[in-house]
Amino acid sequence: MRYSLLAGGKRVRPILCIAACELVGGREETAMPAACAVEMIHTMSLIHDDLPCMDNDDLRRGKPTNHKVFGEDVAVLAGDALLAFSFEHVAVSTVGVSPTRIIRAVAELAKSIGAEGVVAGQVVDIDSEGLSDVGLEKLEFIHLHKTAALLEGAVVLGAIMGGGSDEEIEKLRKFARCIGLLFQVVDDILDVTKSSEELGKTAGKDLVADKVTYPKLVGIEKSREFARKLNKDARDQLAGFDPDKAAPLIALANYIAYREN
Amino acid sequence: MRYSLLAGGKRVRPILCIAACELVGGREETAMPAACAVEMIHTMSLIHDDLPCMDNDDLRRGKPTNHKVFGEDVAVLAGDALLAFSFEHVAVSTVGVSPTRIIRAVAELAKSIGAEGVVAGQVVDIDSEGLSDVGLEKLEFIHLHKTAALLEGAVVLGAIMGGGSDEEIEKLRKFARCIGLLFQVVDDILDVTKSSEELGKTAGKDLVADKVTYPKLVGIEKSREFARKLNKDARDQLAGFDPDKAAPLIALANYIAYREN
């Protein structure tokens, strides 16, 4: 659990969670357990994703994948325990938030990873491998669930913990969905334009696995154009907030859009 | 998720959860979401347990195991989604319980399955395979975590939802630990004394996997004697409760002790 959780990574989700909390007037420490929980869940999904029966990846965050070091059985269990601990951590360690809001956060967190969230995207993704009729609509479903759902969970949890109104939470939810699609479009582009060394993980694997990607459907240039549009749409959602407090989220959107790995 | 969750099974954990709720004065429907959540988590641990990289089982509850029907990748994801949904279900569907108690229940549920619960037992169990120095102490650690932890989670959740006092919850916790050991001792005995057909799952697999069991360490007769002692210890924990309300839990202890599959 520690090996994969503390292996570095961009920490995009916990940063989103804390930034969303601060945007609606909350404090960093109020969102910290939720931020850690979201990163635990992200790590768990990476550990399980990397298994031989899934993406069969040897490298993650520049290090051998969990099952390469500890064996497949322990990797499955480490993921399970990280998933369970994420809920325990939110329930036990969140301070200064009403119990009703904590319960709402638990429900949102669960939904973001489960059969209506990340898992939905992964299953449709698996079912689509090797199919020739995967269009933009299905690709968007996959990304909105596989990638955006947990980013959405991160900002929604942050906003819940920070005392955000329902209206604020919904704007942040839309922001996260744009960012989520953006993140995946950029990931697709990087996979075909960068080396394994530059990425810290195996490059070109989407091509090898015959997966549908934005570059494959619409080409690299149109993919980059779509990324720019998503970045703008995301920033538009933040227009009604205090610009100083929205700045970190806008910077994060730009970071996602223009990252190199 | 539905295939494995609705495949039958003894439903020992949800029954324990509801019985514990009623024992402390609560109503069945108050504990029902928690009872379902515990069964989802149990099912998830069976799906992951049955994977080729774990116990590599083909048969469960008299049907082909999840990965045999849906593939290993979907089986991993079905387990993950069941685990997530269990927390969502407790958070969203529990009615008539204070938010503070629901949060306590979420924390207990998470602890029962995670690195201090079922997973701890599974990892030590995996590490012990093929070792010749596994004694009673380590075997008890394995069973108290691998099996008892989730039964403990079931009764503690039931008692929390039913409005039980801390003292009542602790008695039920001890009851569950006895029942948990009892359950596993009986399982060990059945594995070497019954056929696959009688069990509805592969018989003799502990011998094949070279796993340490009570029958292997102390023989069948002493294992049966230990089972009787655990049954008595479990019933002793219920002495202070209304005998009518304790009757279902005592019957369940007897059912576990004297079951044939």
Short mmCIF file of C-alpha atoms in Angstrom, two decimals:
data_model
loop_
_atom_site.label_atom_id
_atom_site.label_comp_id
_atom_site.label_asym_id
_atom_site.label_seq_id
_atom_site.Cartn_x
_atom_site.Cartn_y
_atom_site.Cartn_z
CA MET A 1 0.00 0.00 0.00
CA ARG A 2 2.78 2.45 0.94
CA TYR A 3 4.98 1.45 -2.01
CA SER A 4 2.41 2.57 -4.60
CA LEU A 5 0.75 5.39 -2.64
CA LEU A 6 4.06 7.10 -1.82
CA ALA A 7 5.70 6.52 -5.21
CA GLY A 8 5.16 10.13 -6.24
CA GLY A 9 2.84 10.96 -9.10
CA LYS A 10 1.35 14.31 -9.99
CA ARG A 11 -1.09 14.42 -7.04
CA VAL A 12 -3.60 16.14 -9.34
CA ARG A 13 -6.62 14.77 -7.47
CA PRO A 14 -5.66 15.79 -3.91
CA ILE A 15 -4.60 19.24 -5.18
CA LEU A 16 -7.99 19.59 -6.92
CA CYS A 17 -9.76 18.53 -3.73
CA ILE A 18 -7.95 21.09 -1.56
CA ALA A 19 -8.25 23.86 -4.16
CA ALA A 20 -12.01 23.25 -4.43
CA CYS A 21 -12.33 23.39 -0.64
CA GLU A 22 -10.48 26.70 -0.50
CA LEU A 23 -12.45 28.07 -3.46
CA VAL A 24 -15.72 27.76 -1.53
CA GLY A 25 -14.20 29.29 1.60
CA GLY A 26 -12.87 26.20 3.43
CA ARG A 27 -9.41 25.53 4.82
CA GLU A 28 -6.76 23.13 3.53
CA GLU A 29 -6.77 20.89 6.61
CA THR A 30 -10.54 20.43 6.41
CA ALA A 31 -10.18 18.75 3.00
CA MET A 32 -6.89 16.93 3.73
CA PRO A 33 -8.39 13.52 4.74
CA ALA A 34 -10.66 13.60 1.68
CA ALA A 35 -7.71 14.63 -0.52
CA CYS A 36 -5.65 11.69 0.79
CA ALA A 37 -8.63 9.35 0.35
CA VAL A 38 -9.02 10.33 -3.29
CA GLU A 39 -5.31 9.70 -3.91
CA MET A 40 -5.61 6.28 -2.19
CA ILE A 41 -8.47 5.38 -4.50
CA HIS A 42 -6.54 6.62 -7.53
CA THR A 43 -3.55 4.52 -6.47
CA MET A 44 -5.76 1.48 -5.94
CA SER A 45 -7.18 1.82 -9.44
CA LEU A 46 -3.63 2.07 -10.86
CA ILE A 47 -2.49 -1.05 -8.96
CA HIS A 48 -5.45 -3.07 -10.25
CA ASP A 49 -5.16 -1.53 -13.74
CA ASP A 50 -1.54 -2.62 -14.02
CA LEU A 51 -2.29 -6.29 -13.23
CA PRO A 52 -1.47 -8.85 -15.94
CA CYS A 53 -5.20 -9.57 -16.40
CA MET A 54 -5.81 -5.85 -17.05
CA ASP A 55 -3.25 -3.59 -18.79
CA ASN A 56 -0.28 -5.80 -17.81
CA ASP A 57 2.05 -2.89 -17.10
CA ASP A 58 5.58 -3.29 -15.73
CA LEU A 59 6.30 0.36 -15.03
CA ARG A 60 4.35 3.02 -13.12
CA ARG A 61 5.52 6.38 -11.85
CA GLY A 62 9.00 5.35 -12.99
CA LYS A 63 9.09 2.27 -10.72
CA PRO A 64 8.21 -1.40 -11.18
CA THR A 65 4.46 -1.91 -10.77
CA ASN A 66 3.07 -3.24 -7.49
CA HIS A 67 2.53 -6.82 -8.65
CA LYS A 68 6.06 -6.93 -10.12
CA VAL A 69 7.46 -6.26 -6.64
CA PHE A 70 4.97 -7.98 -4.32
CA GLY A 71 3.20 -10.52 -6.52
CA GLU A 72 -0.24 -10.40 -8.08
CA ASP A 73 -2.08 -11.69 -5.02
CA VAL A 74 -0.66 -9.03 -2.71
CA ALA A 75 -1.24 -6.35 -5.38
CA VAL A 76 -4.96 -7.23 -5.55
CA LEU A 77 -5.18 -7.11 -1.75
CA ALA A 78 -3.18 -3.87 -1.45
CA GLY A 79 -5.69 -2.25 -3.81
CA ASP A 80 -8.63 -3.60 -1.84
CA ALA A 81 -7.18 -2.36 1.44
CA LEU A 82 -6.40 1.09 -0.01
CA LEU A 83 -9.98 1.37 -1.23
CA ALA A 84 -11.36 0.40 2.18
CA PHE A 85 -8.93 2.66 4.04
CA SER A 86 -9.91 5.66 1.95
CA PHE A 87 -13.44 5.50 3.40
CA GLU A 88 -12.15 4.86 6.91
CA HIS A 89 -9.84 7.86 6.64
CA VAL A 90 -12.61 10.25 5.54
CA ALA A 91 -14.91 8.93 8.28
CA VAL A 92 -12.35 8.96 11.10
CA SER A 93 -9.99 11.86 10.33
CA THR A 94 -12.20 14.63 8.93
CA VAL A 95 -12.41 17.45 11.50
CA GLY A 96 -14.71 20.47 11.58
CA VAL A 97 -17.29 19.19 9.09
CA SER A 98 -20.88 18.28 10.00
CA PRO A 99 -21.57 14.49 10.11
CA THR A 100 -24.24 14.98 7.44
CA ARG A 101 -21.68 16.47 5.05
CA ILE A 102 -19.17 13.70 5.81
CA ILE A 103 -21.80 11.08 4.92
CA ARG A 104 -22.53 12.93 1.67
CA ALA A 105 -18.79 12.91 0.95
CA VAL A 106 -18.56 9.15 1.59
CA ALA A 107 -21.41 8.55 -0.85
CA GLU A 108 -19.84 10.79 -3.53
CA LEU A 109 -16.45 9.14 -3.12
CA ALA A 110 -17.96 5.66 -3.47
CA LYS A 111 -20.00 6.66 -6.51
CA SER A 112 -16.96 8.15 -8.23
CA ILE A 113 -14.99 4.89 -8.18
CA GLY A 114 -17.80 2.29 -8.48
CA ALA A 115 -20.16 0.92 -11.11
CA GLU A 116 -21.41 4.43 -12.00
CA GLY A 117 -17.89 5.86 -11.99
CA VAL A 118 -14.38 4.65 -12.81
CA VAL A 119 -15.38 0.97 -13.03
CA ALA A 120 -18.11 1.77 -15.59
CA GLY A 121 -15.50 3.41 -17.80
CA GLN A 122 -13.05 0.56 -17.38
CA VAL A 123 -15.60 -2.12 -18.24
CA VAL A 124 -16.79 -0.31 -21.39
CA ASP A 125 -13.13 0.30 -22.26
CA ILE A 126 -12.37 -3.43 -21.91
CA ASP A 127 -15.45 -4.36 -23.95
CA SER A 128 -14.39 -1.92 -26.69
CA GLU A 129 -10.88 -3.29 -27.20
CA GLY A 130 -10.36 -4.45 -30.75
CA LEU A 131 -13.81 -3.24 -31.89
CA SER A 132 -13.86 -1.11 -35.03
CA ASP A 133 -17.14 0.72 -34.31
CA VAL A 134 -16.08 2.74 -31.27
CA GLY A 135 -17.04 6.34 -32.02
CA LEU A 136 -16.54 9.64 -30.21
CA GLU A 137 -19.67 9.17 -28.08
CA LYS A 138 -18.50 5.89 -26.58
CA LEU A 139 -14.96 7.22 -26.22
CA GLU A 140 -16.35 10.19 -24.28
CA PHE A 141 -18.39 7.85 -22.04
CA ILE A 142 -15.21 5.92 -21.30
CA HIS A 143 -13.19 9.03 -20.44
CA LEU A 144 -15.97 10.70 -18.45
CA HIS A 145 -16.11 7.61 -16.26
CA LYS A 146 -12.63 6.14 -16.33
CA THR A 147 -10.87 9.46 -15.78
CA ALA A 148 -13.28 12.32 -15.09
CA ALA A 149 -15.36 10.56 -12.41
CA LEU A 150 -12.59 10.51 -9.81
CA LEU A 151 -11.49 14.07 -10.61
CA GLU A 152 -15.15 15.02 -10.17
CA GLY A 153 -15.15 13.13 -6.88
CA ALA A 154 -12.05 15.04 -5.80
CA VAL A 155 -13.48 18.53 -6.38
CA VAL A 156 -16.96 17.62 -5.13
CA LEU A 157 -15.49 16.20 -1.91
CA GLY A 158 -13.36 19.32 -1.50
CA ALA A 159 -16.39 21.56 -2.02
CA ILE A 160 -18.52 19.51 0.38
CA MET A 161 -15.84 19.66 3.08
CA GLY A 162 -15.36 23.39 2.50
CA GLY A 163 -19.05 24.12 3.05
CA GLY A 164 -19.88 24.92 -0.59
CA SER A 165 -23.46 25.53 -1.71
CA ASP A 166 -25.22 23.07 -4.06
CA GLU A 167 -24.81 25.60 -6.89
CA GLU A 168 -21.07 25.92 -6.26
CA ILE A 169 -20.72 22.15 -6.09
CA GLU A 170 -22.49 21.75 -9.46
CA LYS A 171 -20.23 24.31 -11.16
CA LEU A 172 -17.17 22.53 -9.79
CA ARG A 173 -18.64 19.21 -10.94
CA LYS A 174 -18.84 20.54 -14.51
CA PHE A 175 -15.33 22.00 -14.22
CA ALA A 176 -14.04 18.57 -13.21
CA ARG A 177 -15.77 16.81 -16.10
CA CYS A 178 -14.07 19.17 -18.57
CA ILE A 179 -10.75 18.70 -16.80
CA GLY A 180 -11.29 14.94 -16.82
CA LEU A 181 -11.84 14.78 -20.56
CA LEU A 182 -8.94 17.23 -21.03
CA PHE A 183 -6.69 15.02 -18.89
CA GLN A 184 -7.47 11.96 -20.97
CA VAL A 185 -7.18 13.67 -24.35
CA VAL A 186 -3.74 14.93 -23.30
CA ASP A 187 -2.84 11.45 -22.02
CA ASP A 188 -3.82 9.96 -25.39
CA ILE A 189 -1.68 12.57 -27.18
CA LEU A 190 1.33 12.00 -24.89
CA ASP A 191 1.08 8.22 -25.35
CA VAL A 192 1.79 8.55 -29.06
CA THR A 193 4.19 11.54 -28.96
CA LYS A 194 6.50 10.81 -26.00
CA SER A 195 8.96 8.06 -25.00
CA SER A 196 8.63 5.72 -22.00
CA GLU A 197 11.53 7.56 -20.38
CA GLU A 198 9.84 10.95 -20.74
CA LEU A 199 6.53 9.59 -19.41
CA GLY A 200 7.86 7.43 -16.55
CA LYS A 201 5.58 4.68 -17.83
CA THR A 202 5.32 2.51 -20.93
CA ALA A 203 4.73 4.68 -24.02
CA GLY A 204 2.77 3.64 -27.11
CA LYS A 205 0.76 1.10 -25.12
CA ASP A 206 -2.60 2.30 -26.48
CA LEU A 207 -1.43 1.43 -29.99
CA VAL A 208 -0.11 -1.97 -28.86
CA ALA A 209 -3.38 -2.74 -27.03
CA ASP A 210 -5.38 -1.55 -30.08
CA LYS A 211 -7.29 0.91 -27.90
CA VAL A 212 -9.44 3.66 -29.33
CA THR A 213 -8.03 7.12 -28.57
CA TYR A 214 -8.72 10.68 -29.67
CA PRO A 215 -5.58 10.83 -31.88
CA LYS A 216 -6.70 7.58 -33.53
CA LEU A 217 -10.27 8.86 -34.16
CA VAL A 218 -9.62 12.47 -35.15
CA GLY A 219 -5.82 12.84 -35.48
CA ILE A 220 -3.26 14.62 -33.31
CA GLU A 221 -4.04 18.18 -34.42
CA LYS A 222 -7.80 17.98 -33.85
CA SER A 223 -7.09 16.30 -30.51
CA ARG A 224 -4.94 19.27 -29.50
CA GLU A 225 -7.70 21.67 -30.62
CA PHE A 226 -10.25 19.75 -28.51
CA ALA A 227 -7.90 19.97 -25.55
CA ARG A 228 -7.74 23.76 -25.89
CA LYS A 229 -11.56 23.97 -26.06
CA LEU A 230 -11.97 21.81 -22.94
CA ASN A 231 -9.46 23.96 -21.08
CA LYS A 232 -11.53 27.07 -21.94
CA ASP A 233 -14.84 25.39 -20.99
CA ALA A 234 -13.34 24.35 -17.67
CA ARG A 235 -12.14 27.89 -16.92
CA ASP A 236 -15.57 29.31 -17.85
CA GLN A 237 -17.14 27.35 -14.98
CA LEU A 238 -14.98 29.28 -12.54
CA ALA A 239 -16.02 32.72 -13.82
CA GLY A 240 -18.40 33.41 -10.93
CA PHE A 241 -15.85 32.71 -8.19
CA ASP A 242 -13.29 35.01 -6.55
CA PRO A 243 -10.48 35.13 -9.19
CA ASP A 244 -7.73 34.90 -6.55
CA LYS A 245 -9.22 31.71 -5.12
CA ALA A 246 -9.92 30.28 -8.58
CA ALA A 247 -6.32 30.88 -9.71
CA PRO A 248 -4.94 27.52 -8.47
CA LEU A 249 -7.67 25.59 -10.32
CA ILE A 250 -7.06 27.55 -13.51
CA ALA A 251 -3.32 26.93 -13.16
CA LEU A 252 -4.05 23.22 -12.68
CA ALA A 253 -6.21 23.15 -15.81
CA ASN A 254 -3.35 24.78 -17.71
CA TYR A 255 -0.88 22.32 -16.19
CA ILE A 256 -3.01 19.38 -17.31
CA ALA A 257 -3.41 20.88 -20.77
CA TYR A 258 0.27 21.62 -21.30
CA ARG A 259 1.98 18.87 -19.27
CA GLU A 260 4.77 16.86 -20.84
CA ASN A 261 4.29 13.57 -18.95
CA MET B 1 -21.68 -7.83 -9.39
CA ARG B 2 -25.19 -9.29 -9.42
CA TYR B 3 -24.02 -12.74 -10.55
CA SER B 4 -21.89 -13.29 -7.46
CA LEU B 5 -23.91 -11.26 -4.95
CA LEU B 6 -27.18 -13.01 -5.79
CA ALA B 7 -25.71 -16.52 -6.17
CA GLY B 8 -27.10 -17.59 -2.82
CA GLY B 9 -24.76 -18.47 0.01
CA LYS B 10 -25.55 -18.81 3.67
CA ARG B 11 -26.05 -15.06 4.29
CA VAL B 12 -24.50 -15.55 7.73
CA ARG B 13 -23.14 -11.97 7.90
CA PRO B 14 -26.35 -10.07 7.05
CA ILE B 15 -28.31 -12.30 9.42
CA LEU B 16 -25.77 -11.59 12.17
CA CYS B 17 -26.03 -7.86 11.43
CA ILE B 18 -29.82 -7.80 11.68
CA ALA B 19 -29.89 -10.08 14.74
CA ALA B 20 -27.39 -7.81 16.53
CA CYS B 21 -29.51 -4.77 15.69
CA GLU B 22 -32.63 -6.42 17.09
CA LEU B 23 -30.74 -7.68 20.16
CA VAL B 24 -29.96 -4.10 21.25
CA GLY B 25 -33.53 -2.95 20.57
CA GLY B 26 -33.35 -1.84 16.93
CA ARG B 27 -35.54 -2.83 13.99
CA GLU B 28 -34.67 -5.05 11.02
CA GLU B 29 -35.05 -2.28 8.40
CA THR B 30 -32.65 -0.02 10.29
CA ALA B 31 -29.85 -2.53 9.84
CA MET B 32 -30.83 -3.70 6.33
CA PRO B 33 -28.51 -1.40 4.30
CA ALA B 34 -25.60 -2.31 6.60
CA ALA B 35 -26.50 -6.00 6.33
CA CYS B 36 -26.49 -5.79 2.52
CA ALA B 37 -23.21 -3.83 2.60
CA VAL B 38 -21.53 -6.53 4.65
CA GLU B 39 -22.70 -9.20 2.21
CA MET B 40 -21.41 -7.10 -0.73
CA ILE B 41 -18.01 -6.90 0.93
CA HIS B 42 -18.03 -10.62 1.66
CA THR B 43 -18.91 -11.32 -1.99
CA MET B 44 -16.16 -9.00 -3.17
CA SER B 45 -13.60 -10.83 -1.04
CA LEU B 46 -14.79 -14.16 -2.48
CA ILE B 47 -14.54 -12.88 -6.08
CA HIS B 48 -10.98 -11.65 -5.52
CA ASP B 49 -10.07 -14.75 -3.48
CA ASP B 50 -11.13 -17.03 -6.30
CA LEU B 51 -8.88 -15.32 -8.89
CA PRO B 52 -6.15 -17.42 -10.52
CA CYS B 53 -3.48 -15.32 -8.76
CA MET B 54 -5.11 -16.09 -5.38
CA ASP B 55 -6.86 -19.42 -4.63
CA ASN B 56 -7.60 -20.14 -8.30
CA ASP B 57 -11.03 -21.58 -7.66
CA ASP B 58 -13.43 -22.67 -10.41
CA LEU B 59 -16.49 -23.24 -8.26
CA ARG B 60 -18.25 -21.03 -5.69
CA ARG B 61 -21.69 -21.41 -4.17
CA GLY B 62 -22.22 -24.27 -6.64
CA LYS B 63 -21.65 -22.07 -9.70
CA PRO B 64 -18.62 -21.20 -11.87
CA THR B 65 -16.59 -18.46 -10.20
CA ASN B 66 -16.93 -14.86 -11.39
CA HIS B 67 -13.73 -14.76 -13.46
CA LYS B 68 -14.65 -18.06 -15.13
CA VAL B 69 -17.82 -16.42 -16.47
CA PHE B 70 -16.78 -12.79 -17.03
CA GLY B 71 -12.99 -12.90 -17.29
CA GLU B 72 -10.36 -11.96 -14.74
CA ASP B 73 -10.37 -8.25 -15.56
CA VAL B 74 -14.11 -7.86 -15.05
CA ALA B 75 -13.94 -10.00 -11.89
CA VAL B 76 -11.34 -7.66 -10.37
CA LEU B 77 -13.51 -4.65 -11.28
CA ALA B 78 -16.76 -6.26 -10.07
CA GLY B 79 -15.10 -6.76 -6.68
CA ASP B 80 -13.84 -3.18 -6.59
CA ALA B 81 -17.28 -1.82 -7.47
CA LEU B 82 -19.02 -4.02 -4.88
CA LEU B 83 -16.60 -2.76 -2.22
CA ALA B 84 -17.26 0.86 -3.19
CA PHE B 85 -21.02 0.35 -3.42
CA SER B 86 -21.17 -1.16 0.05
CA PHE B 87 -20.07 2.18 1.54
CA GLU B 88 -22.37 4.16 -0.76
CA HIS B 89 -25.30 1.95 0.28
CA VAL B 90 -24.71 2.45 4.01
CA ALA B 91 -24.26 6.20 3.52
CA VAL B 92 -27.26 6.73 1.23
CA SER B 93 -29.85 4.16 2.30
CA THR B 94 -29.62 3.97 6.09
CA VAL B 95 -32.74 5.55 7.58
CA GLY B 96 -33.50 6.53 11.17
CA VAL B 97 -29.92 6.47 12.46
CA SER B 98 -27.98 9.57 13.56
CA PRO B 99 -25.32 10.75 11.06
CA THR B 100 -22.67 10.32 13.78
CA ARG B 101 -23.58 6.64 14.13
CA ILE B 102 -23.60 6.15 10.36
CA ILE B 103 -20.06 7.58 10.14
CA ARG B 104 -18.97 5.25 12.94
CA ALA B 105 -20.48 2.35 10.98
CA VAL B 106 -18.63 3.37 7.79
CA ALA B 107 -15.35 3.41 9.73
CA GLU B 108 -16.02 0.00 11.32
CA LEU B 109 -17.00 -1.52 7.98
CA ALA B 110 -13.83 -0.22 6.32
CA LYS B 111 -11.62 -1.43 9.16
CA SER B 112 -13.16 -4.91 9.06
CA ILE B 113 -12.16 -5.52 5.44
CA GLY B 114 -8.90 -3.55 5.17
CA ALA B 115 -5.29 -3.81 6.28
CA GLU B 116 -6.31 -4.33 9.92
CA GLY B 117 -9.05 -6.76 8.98
CA VAL B 118 -9.66 -9.37 6.29
CA VAL B 119 -6.71 -8.28 4.13
CA ALA B 120 -4.30 -8.64 7.09
CA GLY B 121 -5.42 -12.24 7.48
CA GLN B 122 -5.17 -12.95 3.77
CA VAL B 123 -1.64 -11.55 3.47
CA VAL B 124 -0.35 -13.51 6.48
CA ASP B 125 -2.13 -16.58 5.09
CA ILE B 126 -0.40 -16.12 1.70
CA ASP B 127 2.98 -15.58 3.39
CA SER B 128 2.48 -18.76 5.44
CA GLU B 129 1.79 -21.11 2.54
CA GLY B 130 4.31 -23.92 2.42
CA LEU B 131 6.00 -22.83 5.68
CA SER B 132 6.51 -25.57 8.26
CA ASP B 133 6.67 -23.29 11.34
CA VAL B 134 3.09 -21.99 11.35
CA GLY B 135 1.79 -22.60 14.87
CA LEU B 136 -1.58 -22.12 16.56
CA GLU B 137 -0.87 -18.46 17.36
CA LYS B 138 -0.31 -17.47 13.74
CA LEU B 139 -3.22 -19.65 12.60
CA GLU B 140 -5.46 -17.85 15.08
CA PHE B 141 -4.23 -14.45 13.79
CA ILE B 142 -5.12 -15.54 10.27
CA HIS B 143 -8.62 -16.71 11.22
CA LEU B 144 -9.36 -13.74 13.48
CA HIS B 145 -8.62 -11.43 10.56
CA LYS B 146 -9.48 -13.41 7.46
CA THR B 147 -12.79 -14.71 8.79
CA ALA B 148 -13.71 -13.16 12.15
CA ALA B 149 -13.08 -9.52 11.21
CA LEU B 150 -16.00 -9.26 8.80
CA LEU B 151 -18.35 -11.19 11.10
CA GLU B 152 -17.29 -8.73 13.81
CA GLY B 153 -17.99 -5.90 11.38
CA ALA B 154 -21.44 -7.36 10.72
CA VAL B 155 -22.54 -7.54 14.37
CA VAL B 156 -20.89 -4.25 15.33
CA LEU B 157 -22.63 -2.47 12.44
CA GLY B 158 -25.92 -4.04 13.45
CA ALA B 159 -25.45 -2.95 17.07
CA ILE B 160 -24.43 0.59 16.01
CA MET B 161 -27.48 0.93 13.78
CA GLY B 162 -29.73 -0.50 16.50
CA GLY B 163 -28.59 2.11 19.02
CA GLY B 164 -26.55 -0.28 21.19
CA SER B 165 -24.39 1.00 24.07
CA ASP B 166 -20.59 0.76 23.92
CA GLU B 167 -20.74 -2.08 26.46
CA GLU B 168 -23.27 -4.00 24.35
CA ILE B 169 -21.18 -3.43 21.23
CA GLU B 170 -18.06 -4.81 22.96
CA LYS B 171 -19.88 -7.97 24.09
CA LEU B 172 -21.14 -8.53 20.58
CA ARG B 173 -17.64 -7.90 19.24
CA LYS B 174 -16.31 -10.73 21.45
CA PHE B 175 -19.21 -12.95 20.43
CA ALA B 176 -18.33 -12.38 16.77
CA ARG B 177 -14.66 -13.18 17.32
CA CYS B 178 -15.59 -16.53 18.88
CA ILE B 179 -18.05 -17.18 16.05
CA GLY B 180 -15.41 -16.20 13.52
CA LEU B 181 -12.86 -18.66 14.84
CA LEU B 182 -15.64 -21.26 15.15
CA PHE B 183 -16.67 -20.66 11.53
CA GLN B 184 -13.13 -21.22 10.28
CA VAL B 185 -12.40 -24.27 12.45
CA VAL B 186 -15.61 -25.85 11.10
CA ASP B 187 -14.64 -24.82 7.55
CA ASP B 188 -11.25 -26.50 8.01
CA ILE B 189 -12.95 -29.66 9.28
CA LEU B 190 -15.50 -29.71 6.43
CA ASP B 191 -12.74 -29.24 3.84
CA VAL B 192 -11.18 -32.57 4.81
CA THR B 193 -14.34 -34.52 5.65
CA LYS B 194 -16.80 -33.58 2.86
CA SER B 195 -16.96 -33.88 -0.95
CA SER B 196 -17.06 -30.97 -3.43
CA GLU B 197 -20.66 -31.89 -4.18
CA GLU B 198 -21.69 -31.71 -0.54
CA LEU B 199 -19.88 -28.37 -0.06
CA GLY B 200 -20.88 -26.65 -3.33
CA LYS B 201 -17.19 -25.71 -3.70
CA THR B 202 -13.92 -27.54 -4.27
CA ALA B 203 -13.19 -29.89 -1.34
CA GLY B 204 -9.72 -30.81 -0.10
CA LYS B 205 -8.23 -27.59 -1.45
CA ASP B 206 -6.44 -26.75 1.81
CA LEU B 207 -4.48 -30.00 1.53
CA VAL B 208 -3.69 -29.36 -2.14
CA ALA B 209 -2.56 -25.79 -1.39
CA ASP B 210 -0.49 -27.05 1.56
CA LYS B 211 -2.31 -24.63 3.87
CA VAL B 212 -2.08 -24.86 7.63
CA THR B 213 -5.42 -25.79 9.21
CA TYR B 214 -6.66 -26.79 12.66
CA PRO B 215 -7.09 -30.45 11.61
CA LYS B 216 -3.53 -30.44 10.31
CA LEU B 217 -2.10 -28.91 13.52
CA VAL B 218 -4.14 -30.69 16.20
CA GLY B 219 -6.15 -33.39 14.40
CA ILE B 220 -9.85 -33.71 13.64
CA GLU B 221 -10.99 -34.67 17.12
CA LYS B 222 -9.25 -31.83 18.96
CA SER B 223 -10.52 -29.44 16.27
CA ARG B 224 -14.09 -30.58 16.98
CA GLU B 225 -13.51 -30.12 20.73
CA PHE B 226 -12.19 -26.58 20.10
CA ALA B 227 -15.28 -25.85 18.01
CA ARG B 228 -17.52 -26.87 20.92
CA LYS B 229 -15.56 -24.63 23.33
CA LEU B 230 -15.80 -21.64 20.98
CA ASN B 231 -19.54 -22.17 20.63
CA LYS B 232 -19.90 -22.08 24.42
CA ASP B 233 -17.68 -18.98 24.77
CA ALA B 234 -19.75 -17.22 22.12
CA ARG B 235 -23.02 -18.03 23.88
CA ASP B 236 -21.57 -16.84 27.22
CA GLN B 237 -21.19 -13.33 25.78
CA LEU B 238 -24.94 -13.18 25.28
CA ALA B 239 -25.79 -14.12 28.89
CA GLY B 240 -26.67 -10.55 29.92
CA PHE B 241 -29.14 -9.97 27.08
CA ASP B 242 -32.87 -10.73 26.86
CA PRO B 243 -32.88 -14.51 26.13
CA ASP B 244 -35.69 -14.20 23.57
CA LYS B 245 -33.76 -11.61 21.57
CA ALA B 246 -30.50 -13.54 21.93
CA ALA B 247 -32.09 -16.75 20.64
CA PRO B 248 -31.43 -16.08 16.92
CA LEU B 249 -27.73 -15.42 17.57
CA ILE B 250 -27.43 -18.58 19.68
CA ALA B 251 -29.20 -20.55 16.94
CA LEU B 252 -26.78 -19.07 14.41
CA ALA B 253 -23.78 -20.08 16.53
CA ASN B 254 -25.20 -23.59 16.68
CA TYR B 255 -25.84 -23.54 12.94
CA ILE B 256 -22.23 -22.54 12.28
CA ALA B 257 -20.96 -25.19 14.68
CA TYR B 258 -23.04 -28.03 13.29
CA ARG B 259 -23.39 -27.06 9.59
CA GLU B 260 -22.66 -29.66 6.92
CA ASN B 261 -21.47 -27.32 4.12
#
